[in-house]
Short mmCIF file of C-alpha atoms in Angstrom, two decimals:
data_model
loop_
_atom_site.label_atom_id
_atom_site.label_comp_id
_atom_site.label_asym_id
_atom_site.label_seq_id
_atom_site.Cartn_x
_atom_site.Cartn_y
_atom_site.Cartn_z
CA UNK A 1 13.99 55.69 -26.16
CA UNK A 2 11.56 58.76 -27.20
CA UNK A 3 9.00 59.58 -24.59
CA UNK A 4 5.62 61.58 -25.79
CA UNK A 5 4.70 64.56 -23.67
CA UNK A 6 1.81 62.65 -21.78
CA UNK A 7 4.50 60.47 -20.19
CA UNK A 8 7.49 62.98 -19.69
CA UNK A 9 4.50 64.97 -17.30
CA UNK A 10 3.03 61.72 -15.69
CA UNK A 11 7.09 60.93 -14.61
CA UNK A 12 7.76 63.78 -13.66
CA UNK A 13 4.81 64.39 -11.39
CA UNK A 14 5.51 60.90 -9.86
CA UNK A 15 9.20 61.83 -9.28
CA UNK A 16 7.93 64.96 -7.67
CA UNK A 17 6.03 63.56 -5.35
CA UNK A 18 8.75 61.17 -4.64
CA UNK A 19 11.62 63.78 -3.83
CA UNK A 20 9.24 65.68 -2.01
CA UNK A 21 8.08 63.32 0.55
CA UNK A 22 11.69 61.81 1.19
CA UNK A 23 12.69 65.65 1.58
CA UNK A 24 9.69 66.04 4.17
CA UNK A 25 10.57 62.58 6.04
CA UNK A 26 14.43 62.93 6.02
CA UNK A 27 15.84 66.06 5.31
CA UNK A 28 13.14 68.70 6.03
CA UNK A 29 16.46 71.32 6.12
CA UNK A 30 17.64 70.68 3.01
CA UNK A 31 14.34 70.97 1.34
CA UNK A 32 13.95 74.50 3.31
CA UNK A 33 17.07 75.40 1.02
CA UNK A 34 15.97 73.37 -2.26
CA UNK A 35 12.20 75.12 -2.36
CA UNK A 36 12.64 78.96 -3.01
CA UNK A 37 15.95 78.14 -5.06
CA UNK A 38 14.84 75.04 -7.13
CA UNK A 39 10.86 73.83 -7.12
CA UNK A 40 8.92 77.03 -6.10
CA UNK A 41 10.86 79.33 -9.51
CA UNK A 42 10.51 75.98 -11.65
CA UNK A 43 6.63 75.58 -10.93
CA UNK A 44 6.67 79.23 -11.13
CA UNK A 45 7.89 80.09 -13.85
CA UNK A 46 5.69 77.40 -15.71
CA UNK A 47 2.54 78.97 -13.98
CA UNK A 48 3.71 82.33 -15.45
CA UNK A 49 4.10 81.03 -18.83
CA UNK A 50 0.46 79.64 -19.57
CA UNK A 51 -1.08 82.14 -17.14
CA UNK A 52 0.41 84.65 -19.69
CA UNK A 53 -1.55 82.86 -22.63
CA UNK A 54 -5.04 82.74 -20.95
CA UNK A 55 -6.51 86.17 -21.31
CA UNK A 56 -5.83 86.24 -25.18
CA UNK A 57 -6.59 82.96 -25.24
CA UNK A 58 -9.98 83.03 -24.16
CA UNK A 59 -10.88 85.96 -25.50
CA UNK A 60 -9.49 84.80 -28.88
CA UNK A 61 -11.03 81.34 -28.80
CA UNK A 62 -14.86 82.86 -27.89
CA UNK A 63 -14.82 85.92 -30.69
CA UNK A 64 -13.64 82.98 -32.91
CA UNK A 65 -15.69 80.58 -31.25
CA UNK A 66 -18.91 82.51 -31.86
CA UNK A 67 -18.64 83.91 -35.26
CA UNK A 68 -18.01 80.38 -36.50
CA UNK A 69 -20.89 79.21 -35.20
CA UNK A 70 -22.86 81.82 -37.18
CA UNK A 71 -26.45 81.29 -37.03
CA UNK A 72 -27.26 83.26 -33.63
CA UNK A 73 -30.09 80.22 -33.55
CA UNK A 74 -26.67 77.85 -33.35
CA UNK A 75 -24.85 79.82 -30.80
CA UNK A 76 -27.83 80.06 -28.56
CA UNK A 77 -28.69 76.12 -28.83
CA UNK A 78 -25.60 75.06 -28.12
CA UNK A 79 -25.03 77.62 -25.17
CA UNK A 80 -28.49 76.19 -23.79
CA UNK A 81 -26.56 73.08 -24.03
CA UNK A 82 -23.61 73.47 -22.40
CA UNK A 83 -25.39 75.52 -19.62
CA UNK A 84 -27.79 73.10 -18.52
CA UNK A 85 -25.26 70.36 -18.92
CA UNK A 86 -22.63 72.08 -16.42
CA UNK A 87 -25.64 73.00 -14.08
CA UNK A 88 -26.92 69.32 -14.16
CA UNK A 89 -23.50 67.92 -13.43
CA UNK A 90 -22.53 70.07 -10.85
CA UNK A 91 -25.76 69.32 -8.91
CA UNK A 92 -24.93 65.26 -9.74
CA UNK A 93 -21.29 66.22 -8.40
CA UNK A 94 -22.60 67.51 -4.65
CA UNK A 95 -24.95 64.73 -4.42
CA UNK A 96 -22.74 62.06 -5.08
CA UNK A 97 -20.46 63.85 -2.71
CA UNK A 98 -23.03 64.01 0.43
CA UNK A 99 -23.90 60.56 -0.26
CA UNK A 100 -20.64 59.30 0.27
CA UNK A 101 -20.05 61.41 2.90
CA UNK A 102 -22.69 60.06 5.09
CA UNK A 103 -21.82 56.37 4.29
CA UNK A 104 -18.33 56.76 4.91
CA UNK A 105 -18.59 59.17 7.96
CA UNK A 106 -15.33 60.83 7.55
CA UNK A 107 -15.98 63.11 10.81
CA UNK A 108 -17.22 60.48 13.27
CA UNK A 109 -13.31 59.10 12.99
CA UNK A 110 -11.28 59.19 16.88
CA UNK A 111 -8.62 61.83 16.84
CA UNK A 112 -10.18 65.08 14.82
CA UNK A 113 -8.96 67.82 16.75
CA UNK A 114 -11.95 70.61 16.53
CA UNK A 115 -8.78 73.41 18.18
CA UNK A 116 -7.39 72.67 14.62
CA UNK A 117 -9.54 74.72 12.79
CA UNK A 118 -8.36 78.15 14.77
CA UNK A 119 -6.87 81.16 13.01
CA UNK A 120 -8.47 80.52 9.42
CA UNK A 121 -9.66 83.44 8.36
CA UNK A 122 -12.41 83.43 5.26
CA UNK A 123 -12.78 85.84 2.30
CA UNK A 124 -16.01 87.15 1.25
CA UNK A 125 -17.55 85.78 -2.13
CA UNK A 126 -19.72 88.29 -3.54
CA UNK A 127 -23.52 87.68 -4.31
CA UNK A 128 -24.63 85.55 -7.25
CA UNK A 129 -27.02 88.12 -7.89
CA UNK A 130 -23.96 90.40 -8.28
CA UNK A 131 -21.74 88.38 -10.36
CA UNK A 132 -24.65 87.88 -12.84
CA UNK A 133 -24.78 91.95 -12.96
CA UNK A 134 -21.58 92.15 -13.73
CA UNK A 135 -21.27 90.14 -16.61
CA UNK A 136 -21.30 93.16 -18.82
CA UNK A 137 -17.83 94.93 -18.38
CA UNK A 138 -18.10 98.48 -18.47
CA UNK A 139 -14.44 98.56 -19.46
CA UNK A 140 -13.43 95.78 -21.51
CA UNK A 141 -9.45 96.23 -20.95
CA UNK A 142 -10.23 96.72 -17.27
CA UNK A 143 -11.69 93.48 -17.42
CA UNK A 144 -8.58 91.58 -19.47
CA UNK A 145 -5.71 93.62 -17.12
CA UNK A 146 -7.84 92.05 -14.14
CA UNK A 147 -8.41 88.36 -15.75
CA UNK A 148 -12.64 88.68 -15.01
CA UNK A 149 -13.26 85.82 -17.42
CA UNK A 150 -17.52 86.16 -17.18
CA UNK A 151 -17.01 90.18 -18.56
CA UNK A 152 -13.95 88.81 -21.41
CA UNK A 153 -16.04 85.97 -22.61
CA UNK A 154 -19.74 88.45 -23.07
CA UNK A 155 -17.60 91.03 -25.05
CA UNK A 156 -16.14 88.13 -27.08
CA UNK A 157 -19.42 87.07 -27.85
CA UNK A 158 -20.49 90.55 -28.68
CA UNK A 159 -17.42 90.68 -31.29
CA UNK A 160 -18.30 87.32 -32.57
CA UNK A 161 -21.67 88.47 -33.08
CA UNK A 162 -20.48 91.67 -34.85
CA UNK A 163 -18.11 89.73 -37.38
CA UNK A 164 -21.07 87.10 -38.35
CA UNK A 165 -23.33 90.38 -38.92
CA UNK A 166 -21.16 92.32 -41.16
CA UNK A 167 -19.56 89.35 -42.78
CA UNK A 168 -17.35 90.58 -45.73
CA UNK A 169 -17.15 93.79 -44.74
CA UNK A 170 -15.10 92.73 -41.32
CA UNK A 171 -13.35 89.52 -43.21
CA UNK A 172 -10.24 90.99 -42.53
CA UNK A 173 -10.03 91.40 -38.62
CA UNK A 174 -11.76 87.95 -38.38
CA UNK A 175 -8.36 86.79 -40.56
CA UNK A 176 -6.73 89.09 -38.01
CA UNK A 177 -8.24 87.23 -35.36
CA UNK A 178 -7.82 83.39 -36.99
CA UNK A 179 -3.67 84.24 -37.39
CA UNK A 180 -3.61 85.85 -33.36
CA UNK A 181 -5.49 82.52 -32.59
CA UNK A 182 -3.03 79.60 -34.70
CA UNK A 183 -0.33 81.86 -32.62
CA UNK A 184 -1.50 81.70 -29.37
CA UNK A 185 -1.91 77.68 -30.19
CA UNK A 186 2.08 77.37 -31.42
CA UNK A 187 2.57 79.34 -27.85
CA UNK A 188 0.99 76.91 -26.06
CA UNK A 189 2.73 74.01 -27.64
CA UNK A 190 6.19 75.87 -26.57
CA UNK A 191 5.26 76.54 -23.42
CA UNK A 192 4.41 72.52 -22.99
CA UNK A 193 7.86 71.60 -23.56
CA UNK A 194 8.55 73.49 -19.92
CA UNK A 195 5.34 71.13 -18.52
CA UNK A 196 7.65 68.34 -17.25
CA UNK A 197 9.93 70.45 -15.10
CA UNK A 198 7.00 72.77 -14.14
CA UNK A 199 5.09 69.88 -12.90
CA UNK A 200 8.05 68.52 -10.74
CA UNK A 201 8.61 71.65 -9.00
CA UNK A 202 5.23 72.21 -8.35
CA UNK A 203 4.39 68.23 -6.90
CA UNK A 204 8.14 68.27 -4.99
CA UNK A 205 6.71 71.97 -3.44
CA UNK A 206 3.44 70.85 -2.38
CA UNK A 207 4.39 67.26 -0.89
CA UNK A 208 7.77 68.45 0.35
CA UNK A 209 6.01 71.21 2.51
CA UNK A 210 2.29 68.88 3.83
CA UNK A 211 4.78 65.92 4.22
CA UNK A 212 2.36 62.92 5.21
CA UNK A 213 1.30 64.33 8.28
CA UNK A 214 -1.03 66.35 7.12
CA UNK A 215 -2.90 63.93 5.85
CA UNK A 216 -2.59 61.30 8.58
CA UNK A 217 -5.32 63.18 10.28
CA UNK A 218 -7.33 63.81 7.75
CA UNK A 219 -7.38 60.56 5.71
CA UNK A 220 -10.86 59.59 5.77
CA UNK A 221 -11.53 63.04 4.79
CA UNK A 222 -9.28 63.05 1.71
CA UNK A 223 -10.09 59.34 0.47
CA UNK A 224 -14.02 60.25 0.22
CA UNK A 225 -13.41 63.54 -1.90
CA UNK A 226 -10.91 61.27 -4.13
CA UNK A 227 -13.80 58.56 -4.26
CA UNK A 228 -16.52 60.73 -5.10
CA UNK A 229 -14.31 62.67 -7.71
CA UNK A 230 -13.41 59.14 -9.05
CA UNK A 231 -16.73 57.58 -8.70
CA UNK A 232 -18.59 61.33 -10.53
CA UNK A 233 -15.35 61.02 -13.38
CA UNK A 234 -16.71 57.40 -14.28
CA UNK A 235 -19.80 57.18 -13.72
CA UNK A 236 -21.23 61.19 -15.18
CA UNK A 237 -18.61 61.69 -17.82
CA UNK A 238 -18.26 58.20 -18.58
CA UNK A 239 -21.42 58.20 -19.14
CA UNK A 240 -21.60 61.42 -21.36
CA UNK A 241 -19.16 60.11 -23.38
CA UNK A 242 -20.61 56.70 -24.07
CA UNK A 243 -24.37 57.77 -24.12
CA UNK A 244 -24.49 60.90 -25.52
CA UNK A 245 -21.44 61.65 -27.24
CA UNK A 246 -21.38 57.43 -28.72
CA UNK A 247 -17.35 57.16 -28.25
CA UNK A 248 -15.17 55.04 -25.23
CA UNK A 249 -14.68 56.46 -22.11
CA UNK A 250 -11.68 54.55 -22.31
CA UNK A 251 -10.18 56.24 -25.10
CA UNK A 252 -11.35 59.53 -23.82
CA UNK A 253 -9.49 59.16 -20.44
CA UNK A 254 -6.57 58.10 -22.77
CA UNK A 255 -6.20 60.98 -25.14
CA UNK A 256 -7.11 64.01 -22.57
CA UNK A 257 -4.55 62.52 -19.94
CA UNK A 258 -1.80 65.50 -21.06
CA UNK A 259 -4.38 68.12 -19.93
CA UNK A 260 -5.53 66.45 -16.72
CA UNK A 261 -1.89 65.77 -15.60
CA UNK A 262 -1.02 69.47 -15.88
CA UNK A 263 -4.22 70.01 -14.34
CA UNK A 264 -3.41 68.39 -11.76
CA UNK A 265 0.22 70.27 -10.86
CA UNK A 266 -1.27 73.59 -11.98
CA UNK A 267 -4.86 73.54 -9.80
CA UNK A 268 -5.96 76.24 -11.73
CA UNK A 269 -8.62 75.46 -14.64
CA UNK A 270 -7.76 78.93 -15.97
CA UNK A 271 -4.58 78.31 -16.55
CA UNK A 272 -4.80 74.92 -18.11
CA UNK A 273 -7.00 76.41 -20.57
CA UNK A 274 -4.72 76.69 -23.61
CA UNK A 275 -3.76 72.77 -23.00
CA UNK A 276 -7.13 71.64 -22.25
CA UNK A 277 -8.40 73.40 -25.94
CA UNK A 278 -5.81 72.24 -27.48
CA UNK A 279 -6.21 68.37 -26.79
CA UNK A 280 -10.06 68.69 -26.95
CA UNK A 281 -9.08 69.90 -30.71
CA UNK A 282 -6.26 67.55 -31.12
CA UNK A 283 -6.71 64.14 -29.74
CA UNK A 284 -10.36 64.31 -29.03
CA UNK A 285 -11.81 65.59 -32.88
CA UNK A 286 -13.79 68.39 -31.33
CA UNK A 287 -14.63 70.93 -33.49
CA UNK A 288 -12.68 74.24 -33.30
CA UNK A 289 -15.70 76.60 -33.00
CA UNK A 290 -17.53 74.16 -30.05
CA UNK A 291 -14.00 73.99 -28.33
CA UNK A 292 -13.25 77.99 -28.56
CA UNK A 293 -17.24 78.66 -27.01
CA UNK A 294 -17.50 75.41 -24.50
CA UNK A 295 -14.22 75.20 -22.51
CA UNK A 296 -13.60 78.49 -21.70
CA UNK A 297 -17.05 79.05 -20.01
CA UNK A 298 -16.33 75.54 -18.71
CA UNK A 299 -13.39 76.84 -16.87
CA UNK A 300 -15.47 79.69 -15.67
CA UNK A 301 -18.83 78.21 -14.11
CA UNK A 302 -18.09 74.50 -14.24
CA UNK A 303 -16.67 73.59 -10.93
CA UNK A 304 -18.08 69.99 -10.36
CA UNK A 305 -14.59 68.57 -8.26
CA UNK A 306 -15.23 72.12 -5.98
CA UNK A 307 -18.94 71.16 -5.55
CA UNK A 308 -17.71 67.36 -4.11
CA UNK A 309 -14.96 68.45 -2.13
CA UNK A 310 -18.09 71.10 -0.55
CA UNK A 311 -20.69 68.61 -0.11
CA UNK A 312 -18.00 66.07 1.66
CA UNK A 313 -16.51 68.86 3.92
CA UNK A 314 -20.11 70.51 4.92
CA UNK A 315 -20.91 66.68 6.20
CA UNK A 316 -17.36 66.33 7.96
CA UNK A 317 -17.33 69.74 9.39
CA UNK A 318 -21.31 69.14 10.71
CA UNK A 319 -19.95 65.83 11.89
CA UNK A 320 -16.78 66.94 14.11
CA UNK A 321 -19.32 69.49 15.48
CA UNK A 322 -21.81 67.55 16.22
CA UNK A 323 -24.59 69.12 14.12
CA UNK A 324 -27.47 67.36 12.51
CA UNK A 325 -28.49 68.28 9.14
CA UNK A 326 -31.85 67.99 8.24
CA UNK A 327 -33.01 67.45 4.43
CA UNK A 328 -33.98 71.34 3.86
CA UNK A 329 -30.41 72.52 5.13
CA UNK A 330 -28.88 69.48 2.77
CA UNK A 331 -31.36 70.85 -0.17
CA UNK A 332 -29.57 74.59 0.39
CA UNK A 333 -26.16 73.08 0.59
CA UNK A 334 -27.02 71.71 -3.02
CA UNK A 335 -28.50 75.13 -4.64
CA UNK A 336 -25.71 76.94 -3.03
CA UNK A 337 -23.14 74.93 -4.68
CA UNK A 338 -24.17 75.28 -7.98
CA UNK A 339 -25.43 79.00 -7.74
CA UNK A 340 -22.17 79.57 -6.53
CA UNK A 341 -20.19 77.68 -9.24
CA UNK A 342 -21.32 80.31 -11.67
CA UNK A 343 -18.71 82.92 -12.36
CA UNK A 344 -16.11 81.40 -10.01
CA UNK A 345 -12.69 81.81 -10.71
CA UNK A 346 -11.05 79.12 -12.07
CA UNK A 347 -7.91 79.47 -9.60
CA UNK A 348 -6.42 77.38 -6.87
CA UNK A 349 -8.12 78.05 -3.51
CA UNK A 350 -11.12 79.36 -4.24
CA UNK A 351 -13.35 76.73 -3.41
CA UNK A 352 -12.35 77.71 0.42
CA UNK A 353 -14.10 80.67 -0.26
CA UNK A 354 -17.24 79.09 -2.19
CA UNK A 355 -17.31 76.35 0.96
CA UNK A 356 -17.66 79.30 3.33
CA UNK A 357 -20.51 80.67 2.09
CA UNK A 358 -21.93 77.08 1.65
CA UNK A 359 -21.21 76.78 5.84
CA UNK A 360 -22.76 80.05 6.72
CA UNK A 361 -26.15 78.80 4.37
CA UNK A 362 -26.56 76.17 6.82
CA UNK A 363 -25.03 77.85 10.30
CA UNK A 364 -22.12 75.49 10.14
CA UNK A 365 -18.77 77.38 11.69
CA UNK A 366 -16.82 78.86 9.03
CA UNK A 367 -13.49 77.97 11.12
CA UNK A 368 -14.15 74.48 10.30
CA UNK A 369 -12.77 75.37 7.12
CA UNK A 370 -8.99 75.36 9.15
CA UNK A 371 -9.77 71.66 9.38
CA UNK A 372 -9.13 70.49 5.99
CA UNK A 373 -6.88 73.36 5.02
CA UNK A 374 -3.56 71.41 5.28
CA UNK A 375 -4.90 68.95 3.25
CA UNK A 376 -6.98 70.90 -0.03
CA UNK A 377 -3.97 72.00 -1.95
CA UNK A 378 -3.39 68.42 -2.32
CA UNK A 379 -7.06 68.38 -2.97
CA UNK A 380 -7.36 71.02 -5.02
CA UNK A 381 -5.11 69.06 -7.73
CA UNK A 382 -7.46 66.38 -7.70
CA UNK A 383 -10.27 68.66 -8.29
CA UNK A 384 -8.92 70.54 -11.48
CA UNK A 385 -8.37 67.40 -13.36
CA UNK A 386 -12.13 66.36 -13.01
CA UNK A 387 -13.35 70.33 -13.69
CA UNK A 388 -11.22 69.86 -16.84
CA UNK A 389 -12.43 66.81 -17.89
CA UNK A 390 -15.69 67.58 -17.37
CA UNK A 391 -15.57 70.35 -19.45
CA UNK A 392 -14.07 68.55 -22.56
CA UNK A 393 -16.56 65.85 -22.23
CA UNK A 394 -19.24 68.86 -22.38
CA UNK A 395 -17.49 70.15 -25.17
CA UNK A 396 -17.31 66.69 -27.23
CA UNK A 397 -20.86 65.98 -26.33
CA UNK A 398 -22.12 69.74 -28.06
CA UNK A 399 -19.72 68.66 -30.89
CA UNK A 400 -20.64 65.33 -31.84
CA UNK A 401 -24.61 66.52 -31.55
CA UNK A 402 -23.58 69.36 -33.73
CA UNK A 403 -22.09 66.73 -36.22
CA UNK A 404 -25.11 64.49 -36.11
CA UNK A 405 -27.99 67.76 -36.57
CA UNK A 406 -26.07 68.81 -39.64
CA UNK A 407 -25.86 65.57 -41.38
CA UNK A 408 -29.27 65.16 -40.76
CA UNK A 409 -30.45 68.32 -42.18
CA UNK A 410 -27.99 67.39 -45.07
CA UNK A 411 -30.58 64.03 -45.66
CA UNK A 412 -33.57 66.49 -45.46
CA UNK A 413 -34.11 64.54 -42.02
CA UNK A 414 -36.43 67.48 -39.35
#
């Protein structure tokens, strides 16, 4: 019997979670010896692999991206789009987050240990107001050697802009540009073939070493983040699919399922890029130009699972402290979030640092953060899969609308 990729990934992140928890429970030793010999080179090597694709990929996929939408007009309507759309979810995201937070009470539970949160030690995330600065690189290979995605994807769109303008007279590095594209995309299809046993090694890793005792303590904790990223996946992109893009959440869920399952083993939005395009293109009908320009800024400022799990952890840390906080503070912890969310780097962790600068808006200790640390590379999993999704059901929304304008305007319709 043939298996399709979807299920070979799906088994083999199930069997990975399997091996590594018996490991953990009974033979802790041997899975000492297994890790740095057998699951840590298999998930890293896979890592490697698509992290290798993901600067020419996006930088590829936006210069294409934005000289096939043309019209500057087009390019700017549907960036208006997408923007708004990401800024509007992620706010929906932290909401639905504190809400369940403060039904559930996930820090009022017997048994949190404040002591545990000693010895974490927070990096700094730099300004908003500086990260909108620096969208213009003033090196653009300086910015692809050091993967800043906000500076790679403004001098795409400069490029794009550049082909559209000249038109014939630059036809042939747009060609040049179309052929380094359709190769990066047979790249990524190799690459997938490694997904299954890249996905093992990275599940068996991660279980193998938090075991269940890490999140024994923190259950309540970890089952509100998974409900609010489950109830925000249903309710907001279910609902962007069936309202404003007119197709079945259902059969959305179905067909992206290959991207969010290496989403989920990767935690890094970055590097499921070249996947996450590809199905959007593939499975989903979205149009090649709307995928190249929406996804890739969807993996760079669209961070709705990171703006949950920081609305759910500012109420659990305030609530194993013992702190009140009043509307205003909860009103910051929302505009934080999202301000934030802009420019972040699509990599596992870094909504640790984004959470610590959403603590020190409201005067919540930082070292709360050590609370939930055993637990958020679990998490973190969890949380790609719904920044993924969210940005393909974006980028099938801005497609479909795009589908609909132009017929109309084929009718003579205003």
């Amino acid at each position: 019997m043939k298996f399709n990729l979807t299920t070979k990934i799906i088994t083999a992140l199930i069997l990975g979670a399997v091996v590594g928890l018996i490991l953990n429970i009974f033979a802790k030793d041997l899975f000492d010896i297994l890790d740095p010999y057998l699951f840590t080179p298999l998930g890293k090597i896979f890592l490697n692999l698509i992290s290798m694709l993901v600067v020419p990929i996006v930088f590829l996929s936006i210069v294409l991206g934005s000289a096939g939408l043309g019209d500057p007009k087009k390019l700017g309507r549907i960036g208006l789009k997408t923007i708004v759309y990401f800024l509007l979810t992620t706010c929906i995201a932290i909401v639905i987050g504190l809400a369940l937070a403060y039904i559930i009470d996930p820090g009022l539970v017997e048994g949190i240990d404040a002591s545990q949160s000693e010895g974490f030690k927070t990096e700094e995330a730099p300004p908003v107001g500086e990260t909108l600065m620096n969208i213009i690189p003033k090196n653009p290979l300086t910015a692809m050697t050091e993967g800043n995605m906000l500076q790679i994807i403004a001098f795409a769109i400069f490029i794009g802009f550049g082909l559209t303008a000249l038109g014939d007279k630059t036809k042939g590095i747009l060609k040049l540009v179309e052929q380094g594209n359709d190769l990066m995309m047979y790249l990524v299809t190799l690459v997938m073939k490694f997904a299954p046993y890249g996905t093992f090694g990275l599940i068996a890793s991660a279980i193998g070493s938090q075991g269940s005792s890490a999140l024994k303590a923190m259950w309540l904790y970890f089952v509100v983040v998974l409900a609010s990223l489950l109830v925000h996946a249903i309710i907001t992109y279910g609902g962007t699919i069936l309202f404003l893009a007119k197709k079945s959440p259902i059969w959305f869920f179905k067909n992206f399922s290959p991207a969010m399952s290496v989403g989920f083993s990767t935690s890094s939005s970055n590097a499921t890029l070249p996947i996450s395009m590809d199905v959007a293109q593939q499975r989903l009908g979205v149009s090649k130009s709307v995928s190249s320009f929406v996804q890739p800024l969807g993996a760079t400022i669209n961070m709705d699972g990171t703006a949950i799990m920081q609305g759910v952890a500012t109420v659990f840390i305030s609530q194993v402290y013992h702190v009140d906080l009043s509307m205003e503070q909860l009103v910051t912890v929302v505009l934080t979030a999202v301000l934030a969310s802009i420019g972040t780097a699509g990599v596992p962790g870094v909504g640790l640092i984004l959470l610590a600068m959403v603590l020190s808006s409201v005067n919540l200790p930082v070292e709360g953060i050590g609370l939930i640390l055993g637990i958020d590379r679990l998490l973190d999993m969890a949380r790609t899969s719904i920044n993924i999704s969210g940005d393909a059901a974006c980028a099938l929304f801005v497609s479909e609308s795009e589908k609909k304008r132009t017929i109309k305007i084929q009718r003579g319709e205003s």
